[in-house]
Structures are given as structure tokens and as C-alpha cells.
Amino acid sequence: MTCLYIVPSYYLRNFRRSVSQADSSAQVTTMPGLVAQILKEGLVSYKEDRVLEEVAIWQSVQMHAADLRYFAPISHYPGFKQELKSLFRQMDLGEELFSAMPQEGRDELVMLHGAYQEILAEKGILSAPGQIRRSLELIKQTPVLAGVEKIIVQGHTELSPLEQELIHSLAQGRQLEILWPEIPATSIAVQKAKDPVGEVEMIGQALRRDIESGLSLDQLGVAFPNLAQYLPILIPVFAKLRIPWRTPEVSLGNTPLGKTLLTLVSAELQGWQKHHLELLTAPGWGFPSGLTAEEHRLLRLAPPLKGLPAWREYLGSHPGWEALLAIITEATSELVTQPLAAYGAWLEAFLAELLPERWVLPEDDLENWAELMKAWDGMQTLASSLRDFQWSISPEQFVKLLGSLLGNYKIQGRRVFAERVQVMGVEQIGAYTYEHLYVGGLVEGQFPPHKGAHWLTKTRPNVVAAQLYEGLQIGTKHLHLFYPEVDREGKLNLPATILPRVEGETRSLSPEGEHQPSLFFGSGFLRDEQLLHQWRQRVLKEGLTVSQLNRYANCPYQFFCSSVLGVADDEEVSLELDARDHGNCIHQALQAFWEEHLEGALPTIEDGQAKMEGLLRREYAKIGAQPSKALLRDLRNFIRHDLNLAQGGFRPKYLEKWFQGLVIETSFGPVSLRGRIDRIDINADGAYVLYDYKTGTAPQIKAMLEGKDVQIAVYLLAAHNILPQGTNVGAAYYVIGDRSRKGIFQVDYAKTLAVTRGKNVLDEAGFQEQQETFSQILQTQIQRILEGEFPIEPASSRVCSFCPFQGICRKEVGS
């Protein structure tokens, strides 16, 4: 009796191997493979082109743009077309979508779907659901798959109504079984990691031990509820631990060729600004420009010009730039409203300038060249598909369509015939039984997923948590469950409520005990004893500044680059003022104002505001600029508020006050700290408060109290060295924009200082206790500095966004 197994595609290889050993006559296929076999037996010829299918969706929306009412506000967004792609597939597979959608929305969705189907029919395209439907028609007309007596559907968690109809029609007169693998009782272990990076490292270490113990790779599986979220961590960590696994497909838009094309079109629409040329010529990223190091430097030092004519005048005298700008000018001259077919022809012509050999020669790096060649072939496929459409499209619409096509077109990774660890989403577990299955990311909101009603159809998914958990156990003999205590932003996670309580839940697999996130390309620890000794001697001799400590708190690796390596920021000439320029002007103006009023009668509000405005204009004039109207308004409001405070008792006495001599003891010896305080206000009884002006936003109070922002901590501890004869009653950031003072104060002076009571307003004992806490925090931080601990651990993604050393650490911003 010939048996036909229908399994998910990601288990086909393993299933074929295991089934062929037990029954050589058995056939193993996937649902798409089954459909293709039926169509082949029926001699049905058809065309399959997913690019054309996606373009057909865009065309259907454009055709009916004037007829849309319900979807009109969102129809121009690329995301709307992406949703239609999914919804049309669900409709074609017979799934219910309309139960909660308003009638107007249903009518418009049916209208767009009808237009989409007409375009596919006109182009001779048979989509995947269309192929299933045609197979179903054949089955009802004539016998297929002669010799197959039994059909077993295994591992398919959910079949669409159309797929179910196909299976049941095919099973007429045959035996049919739909089953999951039967396995012995599963052993379960639950473990937590400090963060997602640590979680992946723990899984990787466990896999490494399994592999070294002799387990076959096809007996090991890894799964996550949201695999895409973990890929940026999995790729480097598994590479470091040398875990063989199937790396994910890469979108065409994420290849050098795709990035070059998107940047080119976007830059033309946005007016060719400096960052466009920087992206387009970035080594290993954009256009293979062949620029010399000096020509790259010329762009880096360039002012922020706009438009190709301006850049041609500035850069065009250099041979590399002259050739590149000529190619750009010729390529972008055809970006006008025209038929989509013309854009296809334009793309084919432009690809002639982007042959893979422009990036790398096959004899130099065959594997890299092969990947570029696959991307080039994919781009040719897109261009060929676009030439089938005659509807007109503007450059603005084209760049959106192009971005969508490039993002959805996947480039297969290098084929490897050796065994590899299977890495998948949790929804793919079940068809195959592993010896060990490692499942990570099991936190509330991810497993089970918290999903509301679909934003278009208004339907709510039916998620049964118990069934999801049972699905995990079906796929393995030994189940290892993981969850991170915090996410990549440091926010606290809750473990999934369906996780069992298991002894040893908090045990760490890390050999160091408490896990510390590591760099993907190194631990971030300076281990060379000679270099460490030199570094320690330097710190013990010279001490540290407040700004250095704050930089270490923001990101230890940023501190390493600037203070240990002494790397300077990229040199850049700009015609516009940056935040530092504005801050310097404001600081100088405020200092000049209060230098005239440290003693004697205070000016009236009107005189003070006029004086402040004049001083600010003077400081800006020194650098050939003018303050904005908004800034003038802010400073007038600020000085009004400041003068009212001074009338209340605390008056500026010291400006730009330098301090040193604050000593923090460490196991290597005492380290002195130094810095400069913008302003110290004193009242009649000798109490004083320290202020640091902030032209931007100030750190949160919570961060100050926890010592994550160390500037206020150092100010409070240094206060006695600065004015030993007085009493320090507070230290704060004085924010120019909203006139707030964010810091730590003594409660006895809160009313005089006009400070709102909160967790940062402490009694005398609490004030002293907070200083002791700060002392311990600084001691720990400086000890880490002396021990050479400089991991890439930014306090937030915002730190990376403004970091001058992104090109060194290569940490993706916002990942």
C-alpha cells in the first residue's frame, strides 16, 4: 500500500529521511508540492509570478482610487497594499473576513479583489490559492495520484478551508489520517536570562554542548514566538559559537544593489542632500563608486549642500566624483511620471551600470560575488515584471512601489547540504520530533500573542493559550523554555503565564554565574595586563572628569573610544549651527548677565529681559548668526523666572565654578574627580544649591536617584569641597526651555526654592543617605573603569543615535 505524507515544507527533508528508512514506497510532499503534482498530471500550464501579483494589487487600488470612500484616507499608504496582499490571499483560501467589517468596507474590499483577479487573469497568472482551486477542479473531474491508497497529513497546525476541501476531495476512496507525532512524556526545564542577548547565548551554549556530546544536528531545534525580533541577535551569537543553522533569507532591499537603487530614487525626490551621497558611496554598502580616500574625505568635510548642481560644482573637479555624478545625472533624468513599463526599461538599463563585478570579482571572493549575482538576477526579474504594466505612475508612487517590491523579494542564502540546526517560529513546531527543543522569548504579550481586532477587517483572532503550550510539548522529548527578565531597551518582562513552575527556574547556563551581556565581536573587557596597568596608572595620576563619568554611564564603549583610545569625533565643516553652538551662546549670555548682578540691586523684569536679549544677540553675532524668535522668547521667560527666584532668597554667587579634590577610593587606589559647575546660588544663612544649565531635556528624576546619571551625584558629593563653610541643600539641572529644575533638594528649603515636593525632595537624613548611595555607585563605576570593563551597553537607543563612534562599534541604531 502506497502512503502519501503531506508535511510542512520546513520539515520535508527530515521527514523524507525518516520515512524512507521505514517504508521505501512511501511518498513525502508538501501542500504546494502536492498541488504542483496534480496540475502536472492534469497537463495544466500556468504562470506563477509573485512580483506581478503584488504590482496587480497596486494597480487595482489606483484603478479604483476615485471610487474609494471607506478606505480612501489610507489607500495611498504602502502598508495598506501590504494588508490587501494578505487579505486577498485569505479571501482566495475561503477564510471568513467580513463578519465584523462595516458593509461599506466589505463592498470596497470585494471591488478591489475583483479588479485584482481580473488583472491576474489578463496576465495569465495563477496565484497559489488559484492553483489549489484549479487542482480541486481536476480532482473532481478525473482520478489523480494513481497508486496512492492512504494519505497522512502531519504537522499542519492549521489548514485553510480551501486546503481542507482539497485534502478531503483527494481522500475520496482512500484512507485519510490527520495526526501529530506520538512521543513519550516530555521533560521540561524553565530558565531565565538577564536579557535577550544573554538568552540567545544560553541557548547557543546548550546547543554547543549537545553537538559536542555527539547529538545529530537534526535532533536539535530552536524556536521563538517572534523569530524576526531575535534574528539580529541570533546571527552574530550563533556565528561566534559556531552553531550551523539555516540563516534567514535576505530581502532584495537589504542588499548593496537594492540599497543603491532605493537611495538613488529617494535622493532625487528629496533634493540630493549630503546624507544621500554618504549612503550611496559608503564602502561595502552603496554604489561601487571607486572613490579614493581623499575623495571620500572631501564629502565628509563638505557643507550641507542641496541639489545635484551644487554638489557637481563642489565635487565635480575630482575624477571619481565627476564620473559618479555623471552616472547619477543620466540615471535620474528619466524619473518622471510615465508608464510602469518605462520604469521597467529604465531599471534594466541602469542595471548595466551595476554589474556584480563592480563590487567584487569572482576570482577575489566567489561567495560574495555569487550573492551579488543573485541580487542582480532578482532585480532583473523585477524589471521584467514591471514591463508587463502600462498604467502611469509618478516618481513618488514608484519609489513606494519599488520599496515594497524590494522588501518582499527574498534572496535565498547559500545552499549547504550538511545538516543544520532547525530555527523556526513556534507555530512551526509539531510535525517533527526533536531530542532537544529550545524555545526562547516566552514573555507575556509574545506567547500567547496579545492581538486585538484586525485594523481593517475588525475580526479578532481566537488564541487558545493551552493549545499553544501543548504544541511545544508535542515537538520534543526534552523541552527547554527560556524568557529574558528585560527586553533590549531594559524594560522589565513578565514570563508567560502558561509557563510551568519548575525547580531551578532561575538557574543560569552561563559559566560565569550571573550573566552579563557580551559584545558579539568580543567581551568588551580590556584583558591585556600591560595595557590595563598603563590605563590604571593614567587614571590614578590624572583622575577623571564629570563628563567622562557621565559618558561611561551612558555607554561604557563610548567612554572606551573617547577616553581610552582617544578617538576624536569625525571632522566635519557645517554651514549651520549645531546643538553645541547654541548651548555655548546661551551659557555665555547667562554668565554675562549674572556677572553684572552677583551683588547689588536686581534689575526689574523688563530691564532684565531687555538685557538678556541684547546679550544673546551679541553672542550669536560673534559666530555670524542670529537667535531664533522662539529662543529669544524662551530666554525672556527664563530670566523672568530666574529673577523672581532670586528675589525669593537664593541668588547666584558663583559662576563657572571649578572644583577638584573629590576623591573616590577603589581597590587600586584613590581616584580624584574634577569638573565645572555652571552656577551656585546662595541664601543669607549660607545654604546653597548647585545648578547646571540644560538647553535640551534633563535626565529623569528616577535615573538621578539611581545614579544612572552621575553628574548630579558628583555635584552633591563635591559640594563640601567647593564651599566647606556653607550647607549644600540641593543640586539640579536648570532647563532653559521649560524653566524646570530637575534634581535633588532638602525638604527644609523646598518652599524657598519653589520646588514641588516629590521623591527627589528629601529630609536631612534622606539627603545624607542619598549621598552615601551616590558614593557607592561612583565607587562601583570607577572600579569597573579601572578593571577595563567597556562593553557595548548603551543606556538607551537614543545614546546610539547621537554617538560619534557608530562606525566603530557597528551596533544597529534602534535594534
Coordinates of C-alpha atoms in Angstrom, one line a residue, residues 204-629:
G204 CA 23.7 28.7 22.0
Q205 CA 25.9 27.3 24.8
A206 CA 23.4 24.5 25.4
L207 CA 23.4 23.7 21.6
R208 CA 27.2 23.7 21.6
R209 CA 27.3 21.1 24.4
D210 CA 24.6 18.9 22.7
I211 CA 26.6 19.0 19.4
E212 CA 29.9 18.2 21.2
S213 CA 28.2 15.3 23.0
G214 CA 27.5 13.7 19.7
L215 CA 23.8 14.5 19.1
S216 CA 22.9 14.8 15.4
L217 CA 22.0 18.3 14.3
D218 CA 18.6 17.2 13.0
Q219 CA 17.7 16.2 16.6
L220 CA 18.1 19.8 17.8
G221 CA 15.5 22.6 17.3
V222 CA 15.2 26.3 18.3
A223 CA 12.1 28.3 18.2
F224 CA 10.8 31.8 19.2
P225 CA 7.3 33.3 19.2
N226 CA 8.7 36.3 17.2
L227 CA 11.7 35.0 15.3
A228 CA 12.2 38.2 13.3
Q229 CA 12.8 40.1 16.6
Y230 CA 15.6 37.7 17.6
L231 CA 17.4 37.4 14.2
P232 CA 19.7 40.4 14.8
I233 CA 20.9 38.6 18.0
L234 CA 20.9 35.0 16.6
I235 CA 23.1 35.7 13.6
P236 CA 26.2 37.1 15.5
V237 CA 25.8 34.9 18.6
F238 CA 25.4 31.6 16.6
A239 CA 28.3 32.7 14.4
K240 CA 30.5 33.3 17.4
L241 CA 29.6 29.9 18.9
R242 CA 29.9 28.2 15.5
I243 CA 26.3 26.8 15.5
P244 CA 25.4 25.5 12.0
W245 CA 21.9 26.7 11.2
R246 CA 19.9 27.8 8.2
T247 CA 20.3 31.6 8.1
P248 CA 17.2 33.5 7.0
E249 CA 16.5 34.8 3.6
V250 CA 17.7 38.4 2.8
S251 CA 15.3 40.8 1.2
L252 CA 16.5 42.3 -2.1
G253 CA 16.1 45.8 -0.5
N254 CA 18.8 44.8 2.1
T255 CA 21.5 44.0 -0.5
P256 CA 24.0 46.6 -1.7
L257 CA 22.2 46.7 -5.1
G258 CA 18.8 47.2 -3.5
K259 CA 20.1 49.9 -1.1
T260 CA 21.8 51.7 -4.0
L261 CA 18.7 51.8 -6.1
L262 CA 16.4 53.0 -3.3
T263 CA 18.8 55.7 -2.2
L264 CA 19.2 56.9 -5.8
V265 CA 15.5 57.3 -6.4
S266 CA 14.7 58.7 -2.9
A267 CA 17.6 61.2 -3.2
E268 CA 16.3 62.5 -6.5
L269 CA 12.9 63.1 -5.0
Q270 CA 14.3 64.7 -1.8
G271 CA 16.8 67.0 -3.5
W272 CA 20.2 65.3 -3.1
Q273 CA 21.3 66.2 0.4
K274 CA 24.6 65.3 2.0
H275 CA 23.5 62.1 3.7
H276 CA 22.2 60.7 0.4
L277 CA 25.7 60.9 -1.1
E278 CA 27.2 59.5 2.1
L279 CA 24.8 56.5 1.9
L280 CA 25.3 56.0 -1.8
T281 CA 29.1 55.9 -1.5
A282 CA 29.5 54.1 1.8
P283 CA 32.1 51.3 1.3
G284 CA 30.5 47.9 1.2
W285 CA 27.0 49.4 1.3
G286 CA 26.1 51.5 -1.7
F287 CA 27.3 52.2 -5.2
P288 CA 30.7 50.8 -6.1
S289 CA 32.0 54.3 -6.8
G290 CA 35.7 53.7 -6.9
L291 CA 36.3 56.9 -4.9
T292 CA 39.7 57.5 -3.4
A293 CA 40.2 58.0 0.3
E294 CA 40.7 61.7 -0.3
E295 CA 37.5 61.9 -2.4
H296 CA 35.6 60.3 0.5
R297 CA 37.1 62.7 2.9
L298 CA 36.1 65.6 0.7
L299 CA 32.4 64.6 1.1
R300 CA 32.8 64.2 4.8
L301 CA 34.2 67.7 5.2
A302 CA 31.6 69.2 2.8
P303 CA 28.9 71.7 3.9
P304 CA 25.3 70.6 3.9
L305 CA 24.6 71.5 0.2
K306 CA 21.4 70.5 -1.6
G307 CA 20.8 69.5 -5.2
L308 CA 23.0 67.9 -7.8
P309 CA 24.1 71.2 -9.4
A310 CA 25.5 72.3 -6.1
W311 CA 27.3 69.0 -5.5
R312 CA 28.6 69.0 -9.0
E313 CA 30.1 72.4 -8.5
Y314 CA 31.7 71.4 -5.2
L315 CA 32.9 67.9 -6.0
G316 CA 32.9 67.6 -9.8
S317 CA 36.5 68.7 -10.3
H318 CA 37.7 65.4 -8.8
P319 CA 37.8 62.5 -11.3
G320 CA 36.0 59.9 -9.1
W321 CA 33.2 62.3 -8.3
E322 CA 32.9 63.6 -11.9
A323 CA 32.3 60.0 -13.1
L324 CA 29.9 59.1 -10.4
L325 CA 27.8 62.3 -10.7
A326 CA 27.6 61.8 -14.4
I327 CA 26.1 58.3 -13.9
I328 CA 23.7 59.7 -11.3
T329 CA 22.6 62.6 -13.6
E330 CA 21.9 60.2 -16.5
A331 CA 20.1 57.7 -14.4
T332 CA 17.8 60.2 -12.6
S333 CA 16.9 62.2 -15.7
E334 CA 14.2 59.6 -16.6
L335 CA 12.4 59.7 -13.2
V336 CA 9.2 61.3 -14.4
T337 CA 5.5 60.3 -14.5
Q338 CA 5.4 57.6 -17.1
P339 CA 4.0 54.1 -17.7
L340 CA 5.3 51.4 -15.3
A341 CA 6.7 49.6 -18.3
A342 CA 9.0 52.6 -19.0
Y343 CA 10.3 52.3 -15.4
G344 CA 11.0 48.6 -16.1
A345 CA 13.1 49.5 -19.1
W346 CA 14.8 52.3 -17.1
L347 CA 15.7 49.7 -14.4
E348 CA 17.1 47.3 -16.9
A349 CA 19.3 50.0 -18.5
F350 CA 20.5 51.1 -15.1
L351 CA 21.4 47.6 -14.1
A352 CA 24.0 47.6 -16.8
E353 CA 25.9 50.1 -14.7
L354 CA 25.6 47.9 -11.6
L355 CA 27.1 44.5 -12.6
P356 CA 28.2 42.5 -9.6
E357 CA 31.8 42.7 -10.9
R358 CA 31.7 46.5 -10.0
W359 CA 31.6 45.4 -6.3
V360 CA 33.8 42.3 -6.4
L361 CA 35.4 40.0 -8.9
P362 CA 34.5 36.3 -8.6
E363 CA 38.2 35.3 -8.5
D364 CA 38.7 37.6 -5.5
D365 CA 35.6 36.5 -3.5
L366 CA 33.4 33.9 -5.2
E367 CA 30.9 33.6 -2.4
N368 CA 30.3 37.3 -2.1
W369 CA 30.1 37.7 -5.9
A370 CA 27.5 34.8 -6.1
E371 CA 25.3 36.6 -3.5
L372 CA 25.5 39.8 -5.5
M373 CA 24.7 37.9 -8.7
K374 CA 21.6 36.5 -7.1
A375 CA 20.5 40.0 -6.2
W376 CA 21.3 41.3 -9.7
D377 CA 19.2 38.4 -11.2
G378 CA 16.3 39.3 -8.7
M379 CA 16.5 42.9 -9.9
Q380 CA 16.3 41.8 -13.5
T381 CA 13.2 39.8 -12.6
L382 CA 11.6 42.8 -11.1
A383 CA 12.4 44.9 -14.2
S384 CA 11.0 42.3 -16.5
S385 CA 7.8 42.1 -14.5
L386 CA 7.3 45.8 -14.4
R387 CA 7.5 45.9 -18.3
D388 CA 4.2 44.0 -18.3
F389 CA 2.2 47.0 -17.0
Q390 CA 1.2 50.1 -18.9
W391 CA -0.5 52.2 -16.2
S392 CA 1.1 55.5 -15.5
I393 CA 2.8 56.1 -12.2
S394 CA 4.5 59.2 -10.7
P395 CA 8.1 59.1 -9.3
E396 CA 6.7 59.5 -5.8
Q397 CA 4.4 56.4 -6.2
F398 CA 7.2 54.5 -8.0
V399 CA 9.6 54.8 -5.0
K400 CA 6.9 53.4 -2.7
L401 CA 6.1 50.5 -5.0
L402 CA 9.8 49.9 -5.5
G403 CA 10.5 49.8 -1.8
S404 CA 7.6 47.3 -1.3
L405 CA 8.8 45.0 -4.1
L406 CA 12.4 45.1 -2.9
G407 CA 11.4 44.4 0.7
N408 CA 9.2 41.4 -0.3
Y409 CA 11.6 39.8 -2.8
K410 CA 13.7 37.3 -0.9
I411 CA 17.2 36.2 -1.8
Q412 CA 17.9 32.6 -0.8
G413 CA 21.1 32.1 1.3
R414 CA 24.0 29.9 0.2
R415 CA 22.9 26.3 -0.2
V416 CA 24.6 23.9 2.2
F417 CA 23.9 20.1 2.1
A418 CA 25.3 19.4 5.5
E419 CA 23.0 19.0 8.5
R420 CA 22.0 22.2 10.3
V421 CA 20.0 23.1 13.5
Q422 CA 16.4 24.0 12.6
V423 CA 15.5 27.5 13.8
M424 CA 11.8 28.4 13.4
G425 CA 8.8 30.2 14.8
V426 CA 6.8 28.4 17.5
E427 CA 3.9 28.0 15.1
Q428 CA 6.1 25.7 13.0
I429 CA 6.7 23.2 15.8
G430 CA 4.9 19.9 15.7
A431 CA 5.5 17.9 12.5
Y432 CA 8.9 16.6 13.6
T433 CA 10.1 15.3 16.9
Y434 CA 13.4 16.7 18.3
E435 CA 15.5 15.2 21.0
H436 CA 16.1 18.7 22.5
L437 CA 13.9 21.7 21.7
Y438 CA 15.0 25.2 22.9
V439 CA 12.2 27.8 22.9
G440 CA 13.0 31.4 23.8
G441 CA 11.2 34.7 24.1
L442 CA 8.4 33.3 26.2
V443 CA 7.1 36.5 27.8
E444 CA 3.7 38.0 28.2
G445 CA 2.4 39.6 25.1
Q446 CA 4.5 37.4 22.8
F447 CA 3.4 33.9 24.0
P448 CA 0.5 33.7 23.7
P449 CA 0.4 36.8 21.4
H450 CA -1.8 39.7 22.6
K451 CA -3.7 40.6 19.4
G452 CA -6.6 42.9 19.1
A453 CA -9.1 43.2 16.3
H454 CA -7.5 43.5 12.8
W455 CA -7.4 47.2 11.9
L456 CA -9.1 46.6 8.5
T457 CA -11.4 43.6 9.0
K458 CA -12.2 44.2 12.7
T459 CA -12.0 40.4 13.3
R460 CA -10.4 39.1 16.5
P461 CA -8.1 36.1 16.4
N462 CA -9.0 33.1 18.5
V463 CA -5.9 32.3 20.6
V464 CA -6.0 29.4 22.9
A465 CA -3.0 29.5 25.3
A466 CA -3.3 25.9 26.4
Q467 CA -3.2 24.6 22.9
L468 CA -0.1 26.7 22.1
Y469 CA 1.7 25.3 25.1
E470 CA 0.7 21.7 24.2
G471 CA 2.1 22.3 20.8
L472 CA 5.5 22.9 22.3
Q473 CA 5.5 19.6 24.1
I474 CA 4.5 17.6 21.1
G475 CA 7.6 18.5 19.2
T476 CA 10.3 17.2 21.5
K477 CA 11.4 14.7 24.2
H478 CA 13.3 17.4 26.2
L479 CA 11.8 20.9 26.2
H480 CA 13.9 23.8 27.4
L481 CA 12.0 27.0 27.9
F482 CA 13.6 30.5 28.3
Y483 CA 12.5 34.0 28.9
P484 CA 14.5 37.3 29.4
E485 CA 14.0 39.4 32.5
V486 CA 14.2 42.6 30.5
D487 CA 13.9 43.4 26.8
R488 CA 16.6 45.1 24.7
E489 CA 15.6 48.5 25.9
G490 CA 15.9 47.4 29.6
K491 CA 12.2 47.3 30.3
L492 CA 11.0 44.6 32.6
N493 CA 9.4 41.5 31.1
L494 CA 6.8 39.2 32.7
P495 CA 7.3 35.5 32.0
A496 CA 4.4 33.9 30.0
T497 CA 1.7 32.9 32.5
I498 CA 1.3 29.5 30.9
L499 CA 4.9 28.5 31.8
P500 CA 5.0 25.8 34.5
R501 CA 6.7 26.4 37.8
V502 CA 9.8 24.2 37.7
E503 CA 12.6 23.9 40.3
G504 CA 15.7 25.6 39.1
E505 CA 13.7 28.2 37.2
T506 CA 16.3 30.9 37.8
R507 CA 19.4 28.8 37.1
S508 CA 21.8 30.3 34.6
L509 CA 23.6 28.2 32.0
S510 CA 26.3 30.9 31.8
P511 CA 29.6 29.6 33.2
E512 CA 30.2 33.0 34.9
G513 CA 27.1 32.6 37.1
E514 CA 25.3 35.9 36.8
H515 CA 25.1 36.6 33.1
Q516 CA 26.5 39.7 31.6
P517 CA 25.6 40.7 28.0
S518 CA 28.7 40.4 25.8
L519 CA 29.7 42.0 22.6
F520 CA 29.2 39.9 19.5
F521 CA 32.8 40.5 18.5
G522 CA 34.4 40.4 21.9
S523 CA 33.6 40.6 25.6
G524 CA 34.2 44.3 25.8
F525 CA 36.8 43.8 28.6
L526 CA 40.4 45.0 28.3
R527 CA 42.4 41.9 29.3
D528 CA 45.9 42.8 28.3
E529 CA 47.7 43.2 31.6
Q530 CA 50.3 45.7 30.3
L531 CA 47.7 47.9 28.7
L532 CA 45.5 47.6 31.9
H533 CA 48.4 48.7 34.1
Q534 CA 49.1 51.7 31.9
W535 CA 45.5 52.7 31.9
R536 CA 45.1 52.4 35.7
Q537 CA 48.3 54.4 36.3
R538 CA 46.9 57.1 34.0
V539 CA 43.6 57.3 35.8
L540 CA 45.2 57.2 39.3
K541 CA 47.5 60.1 38.3
E542 CA 45.2 62.3 36.2
G543 CA 41.8 61.4 37.7
L544 CA 38.5 61.6 35.8
T545 CA 36.1 64.4 34.8
V546 CA 32.4 64.6 35.4
S547 CA 31.7 64.4 31.7
Q548 CA 33.9 61.3 31.4
L549 CA 31.9 59.5 34.1
N550 CA 28.6 60.6 32.5
R551 CA 29.8 59.2 29.2
Y552 CA 30.7 55.9 30.9
A553 CA 27.2 55.7 32.5
N554 CA 25.6 56.4 29.0
C555 CA 27.7 53.7 27.3
P556 CA 31.0 52.2 28.6
Y557 CA 32.2 51.5 25.0
Q558 CA 31.7 55.1 24.0
F559 CA 33.9 56.0 27.0
F560 CA 36.4 53.5 25.8
C561 CA 36.6 55.1 22.4
S562 CA 36.9 58.6 23.6
S563 CA 38.9 58.4 26.8
V564 CA 40.9 55.2 26.5
L565 CA 41.6 55.1 22.8
G566 CA 41.5 58.9 22.4
V567 CA 39.5 58.6 19.2
A568 CA 38.3 62.1 18.0
D569 CA 34.9 62.7 16.5
D570 CA 34.7 62.8 12.7
E571 CA 35.8 66.2 11.4
E572 CA 33.0 68.0 9.6
V573 CA 32.5 71.5 8.4
S574 CA 29.0 72.8 8.6
L575 CA 27.3 76.0 7.5
E576 CA 24.7 75.5 10.2
L577 CA 24.9 75.8 13.9
D578 CA 24.7 72.5 15.9
A579 CA 23.3 72.0 19.4
R580 CA 26.7 72.7 21.0
D581 CA 27.0 76.1 19.2
H582 CA 23.5 77.1 20.5
G583 CA 24.3 75.8 24.0
N584 CA 27.6 77.8 24.2
C585 CA 25.8 81.0 23.1
I586 CA 23.1 80.6 25.8
H587 CA 25.6 79.7 28.5
Q588 CA 27.8 82.7 27.7
A589 CA 24.8 85.1 27.6
L590 CA 23.5 83.9 31.0
Q591 CA 27.0 84.1 32.5
A592 CA 27.4 87.6 31.3
F593 CA 24.0 88.6 32.7
W594 CA 24.7 87.3 36.2
E595 CA 28.3 88.6 36.3
E596 CA 26.7 92.1 36.4
H597 CA 24.2 91.2 39.1
L598 CA 26.0 89.0 41.6
E599 CA 25.7 91.9 44.1
G600 CA 23.6 95.0 44.4
A601 CA 20.0 95.6 43.4
L602 CA 18.4 93.2 40.9
P603 CA 17.1 94.7 37.7
T604 CA 13.4 94.9 37.0
I605 CA 11.8 92.2 35.0
E606 CA 11.5 94.5 31.9
D607 CA 15.2 95.7 32.2
G608 CA 16.4 92.1 32.8
Q609 CA 14.6 90.8 29.7
A610 CA 15.9 93.5 27.5
K611 CA 19.4 93.0 28.9
M612 CA 19.2 89.2 28.3
E613 CA 18.0 89.6 24.7
G614 CA 20.9 92.0 24.0
L615 CA 23.5 89.7 25.4
L616 CA 22.1 86.7 23.5
R617 CA 22.1 88.6 20.2
R618 CA 25.7 89.7 21.0
E619 CA 26.9 86.1 21.5
Y620 CA 25.2 84.9 18.3
A621 CA 26.7 87.8 16.3
K622 CA 30.2 86.6 17.4
I623 CA 29.6 83.5 15.2
G624 CA 27.8 85.3 12.4
A625 CA 24.3 84.1 13.3
Q626 CA 21.1 85.3 14.9
P627 CA 19.0 83.7 17.6
S628 CA 15.6 82.4 16.6
K629 CA 12.4 84.2 17.7

